[in-house]
Amino acid sequence: MFLANYLFVWSTLPFAASSIVKVPSGPVTVARGATASLPCEFTSDHDPSALVVTWQRVEDNRVVHSYYYQQDQLGRQSSDYRNRTELNLKQIVEGNATLAISNFGPEDDGEYLCVATNSLGSHRGVVRLIYAVYYSEPRLSIHLNSNDVTIQYETEGFPKPEVVWQDSGGQNLSDQSEVLSEDKRLYFLRSSYVTKNPAFNITFTLKNPAVHQEMQRHVIFSKDGSKGIHIPVVILGILCVTFMCSTCVLLWLHCHNKQKPHDDMMVMPNSNNHCK
Ligand SMILES: *[C@@H]1O[C@H](CO)[C@@H](O)[C@H](O)[C@H]1NC(C)=O
Ligand SMILES: *[C@@H]1O[C@H](CO)[C@@H](O)[C@H](O)[C@H]1NC(C)=O
Ligand SMILES: *[C@@H]1O[C@H](CO)[C@@H](O)[C@H](O)[C@H]1NC(C)=O
Ligand SMILES: *[C@@H]1O[C@H](CO)[C@@H](O)[C@H](O)[C@H]1NC(C)=O
């Protein structure tokens, strides 16, 4: 009964002159876990009784949300969207069928068709949603090699980020960035910079323009101000002194014993030349 009415309205009025719908002109980026807002505005006739609003996925016609008889109708809603969608029932009568989808995930990336039908016609518009993930706090590791230092950051997000390494003067440095993608919805980024200079002051910048994310991290390593560089030197110094002292003591003991030899002492064959 209802469907017959709906189809009748649908087939007689699709090209009515007043069928205007306003949706975003470009794609809308939504971060993982966020609530997506899908704007869809149409010309209202201020008669809620005949208003039908349907949101569907373009790719496979899954029903995302429906409204008629002045209430939400979720009997044919895809289970993928259960408990996740919301229409503002006051705004809808005014011609605003903006849909909210909570807990946005990678499967929600795609196109959504909004169809609003009233006495003025059938209004259709498509909203394209793009999935993005904020990059996580980058993990820093510093590798000291025999003649250079590698500074490396690792982080995950989506889509592919922009990465720049700069020196303290703001000059771009050449880096090595590789994107190792575990699945199509999360990029694992490893970016490193190699320097021969043991003292450096560099800046790592990562941008995910899709979600207006920008992270900047400074890595400063100096010879003078840093305790990190002194600890090995101090340890080396102590080891050297210990080694020299023990050598002296052993040498002295050895020579002392040599001058007053005991029968049970083991004497190295050519150690004589150490003692005067
Ligand atoms: C939706 O919410 C209802 C009540 O809050 C709950 O009983 C139901 O299990 C939920 N369904 C899903 C798919 O989460
Ligand atoms: C349409 O409804 C949404 C959600 O209720 C609201 O955020 C938005 O401001 C409304 N748009 C207009 C033009 O009133
Ligand atoms: C590192 O460089 C920044 C400029 O990029 C500067 O403001 C800061 O003082 C420098 N730090 C050290 C310890 O040299
Ligand atoms: C540094 O590289 C970034 C990204 O490639 C670029 O946008 C920027 O203009 C460069 N800056 C300089 C000073 O070359």
Short mmCIF file of N, CA and C in Angstrom, two decimals, residues 129-203:
data_model
loop_
_atom_site.label_atom_id
_atom_site.label_comp_id
_atom_site.label_asym_id
_atom_site.label_seq_id
_atom_site.Cartn_x
_atom_site.Cartn_y
_atom_site.Cartn_z
N LEU A 129 31.77 9.85 1.19
CA LEU A 129 32.52 9.88 2.45
C LEU A 129 33.87 9.19 2.27
N ILE A 130 34.89 9.79 2.82
CA ILE A 130 36.24 9.23 2.74
C ILE A 130 36.73 8.93 4.16
N TYR A 131 37.31 7.76 4.30
CA TYR A 131 37.79 7.28 5.60
C TYR A 131 39.23 7.75 5.85
N ALA A 132 39.50 8.21 7.04
CA ALA A 132 40.86 8.62 7.41
C ALA A 132 41.15 8.21 8.85
N VAL A 133 42.43 8.08 9.17
CA VAL A 133 42.82 7.75 10.55
C VAL A 133 43.91 8.73 10.97
N TYR A 134 43.75 9.34 12.14
CA TYR A 134 44.80 10.21 12.67
C TYR A 134 46.06 9.40 12.90
N TYR A 135 47.22 9.95 12.54
CA TYR A 135 48.47 9.24 12.81
C TYR A 135 48.74 9.21 14.32
N SER A 136 49.22 8.07 14.77
CA SER A 136 49.50 7.89 16.20
C SER A 136 50.79 8.64 16.56
N GLU A 137 51.01 8.81 17.86
CA GLU A 137 52.23 9.47 18.34
C GLU A 137 53.44 8.73 17.76
N PRO A 138 54.30 9.43 17.01
CA PRO A 138 55.43 8.73 16.37
C PRO A 138 56.42 8.20 17.40
N ARG A 139 56.89 6.96 17.17
CA ARG A 139 57.85 6.33 18.08
C ARG A 139 59.25 6.60 17.56
N LEU A 140 60.09 7.17 18.42
CA LEU A 140 61.44 7.57 18.02
C LEU A 140 62.45 6.50 18.38
N SER A 141 63.39 6.23 17.45
CA SER A 141 64.54 5.40 17.81
C SER A 141 65.77 6.00 17.17
N ILE A 142 66.87 5.94 17.91
CA ILE A 142 68.14 6.50 17.42
C ILE A 142 69.16 5.37 17.39
N HIS A 143 69.76 5.15 16.23
CA HIS A 143 70.75 4.08 16.10
C HIS A 143 72.12 4.72 15.90
N LEU A 144 73.02 4.45 16.83
CA LEU A 144 74.39 4.96 16.71
C LEU A 144 75.22 3.91 16.01
N ASN A 145 75.69 4.24 14.82
CA ASN A 145 76.54 3.31 14.07
C ASN A 145 77.97 3.80 14.19
N SER A 146 78.92 3.05 13.60
CA SER A 146 80.33 3.40 13.78
C SER A 146 80.65 4.77 13.18
N ASN A 147 80.06 5.11 12.02
CA ASN A 147 80.38 6.43 11.49
C ASN A 147 79.18 7.28 11.09
N ASP A 148 77.97 6.88 11.51
CA ASP A 148 76.83 7.77 11.34
C ASP A 148 75.74 7.46 12.38
N VAL A 149 74.72 8.32 12.37
CA VAL A 149 73.60 8.19 13.31
C VAL A 149 72.31 8.14 12.50
N THR A 150 71.44 7.18 12.81
CA THR A 150 70.14 7.09 12.13
C THR A 150 69.04 7.46 13.13
N ILE A 151 68.24 8.46 12.74
CA ILE A 151 67.11 8.88 13.57
C ILE A 151 65.86 8.39 12.84
N GLN A 152 65.02 7.65 13.55
CA GLN A 152 63.88 7.01 12.87
C GLN A 152 62.59 7.19 13.65
N TYR A 153 61.50 7.48 12.91
CA TYR A 153 60.16 7.56 13.51
C TYR A 153 59.26 6.52 12.86
N GLU A 154 58.37 5.94 13.67
CA GLU A 154 57.37 5.00 13.16
C GLU A 154 56.00 5.41 13.67
N THR A 155 55.00 5.33 12.80
CA THR A 155 53.64 5.69 13.20
C THR A 155 52.65 5.07 12.22
N GLU A 156 51.36 5.03 12.61
CA GLU A 156 50.32 4.47 11.74
C GLU A 156 49.18 5.46 11.59
N GLY A 157 48.59 5.47 10.41
CA GLY A 157 47.41 6.31 10.13
C GLY A 157 46.94 6.07 8.72
N PHE A 158 46.04 6.95 8.25
CA PHE A 158 45.50 6.81 6.89
C PHE A 158 44.90 8.13 6.46
N PRO A 159 45.01 8.57 5.20
CA PRO A 159 45.80 7.96 4.12
C PRO A 159 47.28 8.32 4.24
N LYS A 160 48.00 8.17 3.12
CA LYS A 160 49.45 8.41 3.10
C LYS A 160 49.76 9.84 3.56
N PRO A 161 50.72 10.01 4.46
CA PRO A 161 51.00 11.35 4.99
C PRO A 161 52.07 12.08 4.19
N GLU A 162 52.25 13.37 4.53
CA GLU A 162 53.38 14.14 4.00
C GLU A 162 54.40 14.23 5.13
N VAL A 163 55.66 13.91 4.81
CA VAL A 163 56.71 13.89 5.83
C VAL A 163 57.85 14.80 5.40
N VAL A 164 58.33 15.65 6.30
CA VAL A 164 59.48 16.51 6.03
C VAL A 164 60.41 16.48 7.23
N TRP A 165 61.70 16.33 6.96
CA TRP A 165 62.74 16.48 7.99
C TRP A 165 63.46 17.79 7.69
N GLN A 166 63.69 18.60 8.73
CA GLN A 166 64.37 19.88 8.52
C GLN A 166 65.45 20.08 9.56
N ASP A 167 66.49 20.84 9.16
CA ASP A 167 67.52 21.18 10.14
C ASP A 167 67.10 22.42 10.91
N SER A 168 67.96 22.87 11.84
CA SER A 168 67.56 23.98 12.70
C SER A 168 67.38 25.28 11.91
N GLY A 169 67.94 25.35 10.70
CA GLY A 169 67.75 26.53 9.86
C GLY A 169 66.52 26.45 8.97
N GLY A 170 65.74 25.36 9.10
CA GLY A 170 64.53 25.22 8.30
C GLY A 170 64.76 24.64 6.91
N GLN A 171 66.00 24.18 6.65
CA GLN A 171 66.30 23.58 5.35
C GLN A 171 65.80 22.14 5.31
N ASN A 172 65.21 21.76 4.19
CA ASN A 172 64.74 20.38 4.03
C ASN A 172 65.94 19.43 3.98
N LEU A 173 65.81 18.30 4.65
CA LEU A 173 66.85 17.27 4.64
C LEU A 173 66.32 16.09 3.84
N SER A 174 67.23 15.36 3.22
CA SER A 174 66.75 14.20 2.47
C SER A 174 66.58 13.03 3.43
N ASP A 175 65.42 12.45 3.37
CA ASP A 175 65.08 11.38 4.31
C ASP A 175 64.73 10.13 3.52
N GLN A 176 64.51 9.08 4.26
CA GLN A 176 64.04 7.83 3.66
C GLN A 176 62.72 7.50 4.32
N SER A 177 61.65 7.55 3.55
CA SER A 177 60.34 7.22 4.11
C SER A 177 59.77 6.06 3.33
N GLU A 178 59.27 5.09 4.06
CA GLU A 178 58.62 3.97 3.37
C GLU A 178 57.29 3.70 4.04
N VAL A 179 56.32 3.43 3.21
CA VAL A 179 54.99 3.11 3.71
C VAL A 179 54.80 1.62 3.54
N LEU A 180 54.70 0.93 4.66
CA LEU A 180 54.48 -0.51 4.64
C LEU A 180 53.02 -0.69 5.03
N SER A 181 52.20 -1.08 4.07
CA SER A 181 50.77 -1.12 4.31
C SER A 181 50.36 -2.53 4.68
N GLU A 182 49.88 -2.68 5.91
CA GLU A 182 49.45 -4.01 6.35
C GLU A 182 48.12 -4.35 5.68
N ASP A 183 47.16 -3.43 5.74
CA ASP A 183 45.93 -3.61 4.99
C ASP A 183 45.66 -2.30 4.28
N LYS A 184 44.59 -2.24 3.53
CA LYS A 184 44.36 -1.06 2.70
C LYS A 184 43.84 0.12 3.52
N ARG A 185 43.57 -0.07 4.79
CA ARG A 185 42.95 0.98 5.58
C ARG A 185 43.82 1.50 6.71
N LEU A 186 45.09 1.10 6.71
CA LEU A 186 46.00 1.61 7.72
C LEU A 186 47.41 1.59 7.15
N TYR A 187 48.03 2.76 7.12
CA TYR A 187 49.40 2.83 6.64
C TYR A 187 50.35 2.76 7.83
N PHE A 188 51.38 1.92 7.69
CA PHE A 188 52.43 1.85 8.69
C PHE A 188 53.62 2.59 8.09
N LEU A 189 53.97 3.73 8.69
CA LEU A 189 55.03 4.58 8.13
C LEU A 189 56.31 4.43 8.94
N ARG A 190 57.42 4.28 8.22
CA ARG A 190 58.74 4.30 8.85
C ARG A 190 59.57 5.33 8.09
N SER A 191 60.04 6.34 8.81
CA SER A 191 60.78 7.41 8.15
C SER A 191 62.07 7.64 8.92
N SER A 192 63.20 7.71 8.18
CA SER A 192 64.46 7.89 8.89
C SER A 192 65.35 8.89 8.18
N TYR A 193 66.25 9.46 8.98
CA TYR A 193 67.23 10.42 8.48
C TYR A 193 68.59 9.99 9.01
N VAL A 194 69.59 9.97 8.12
CA VAL A 194 70.94 9.52 8.51
C VAL A 194 71.87 10.71 8.45
N THR A 195 72.65 10.91 9.53
CA THR A 195 73.62 12.02 9.55
C THR A 195 74.98 11.51 10.00
N LYS A 196 76.03 12.15 9.46
CA LYS A 196 77.39 11.82 9.89
C LYS A 196 77.80 12.69 11.06
N ASN A 197 77.02 13.74 11.29
CA ASN A 197 77.34 14.69 12.35
C ASN A 197 76.82 14.15 13.69
N PRO A 198 77.68 13.93 14.67
CA PRO A 198 77.21 13.36 15.94
C PRO A 198 76.38 14.34 16.77
N ALA A 199 76.38 15.64 16.40
CA ALA A 199 75.54 16.61 17.11
C ALA A 199 74.54 17.16 16.09
N PHE A 200 73.25 17.13 16.44
CA PHE A 200 72.26 17.61 15.47
C PHE A 200 71.04 18.17 16.20
N ASN A 201 70.30 19.00 15.45
CA ASN A 201 69.08 19.62 15.95
C ASN A 201 68.12 19.61 14.77
N ILE A 202 67.28 18.58 14.71
CA ILE A 202 66.43 18.42 13.53
C ILE A 202 64.97 18.32 13.92
N THR A 203 64.11 18.59 12.94
CA THR A 203 62.66 18.61 13.16
C THR A 203 62.00 17.65 12.19
#
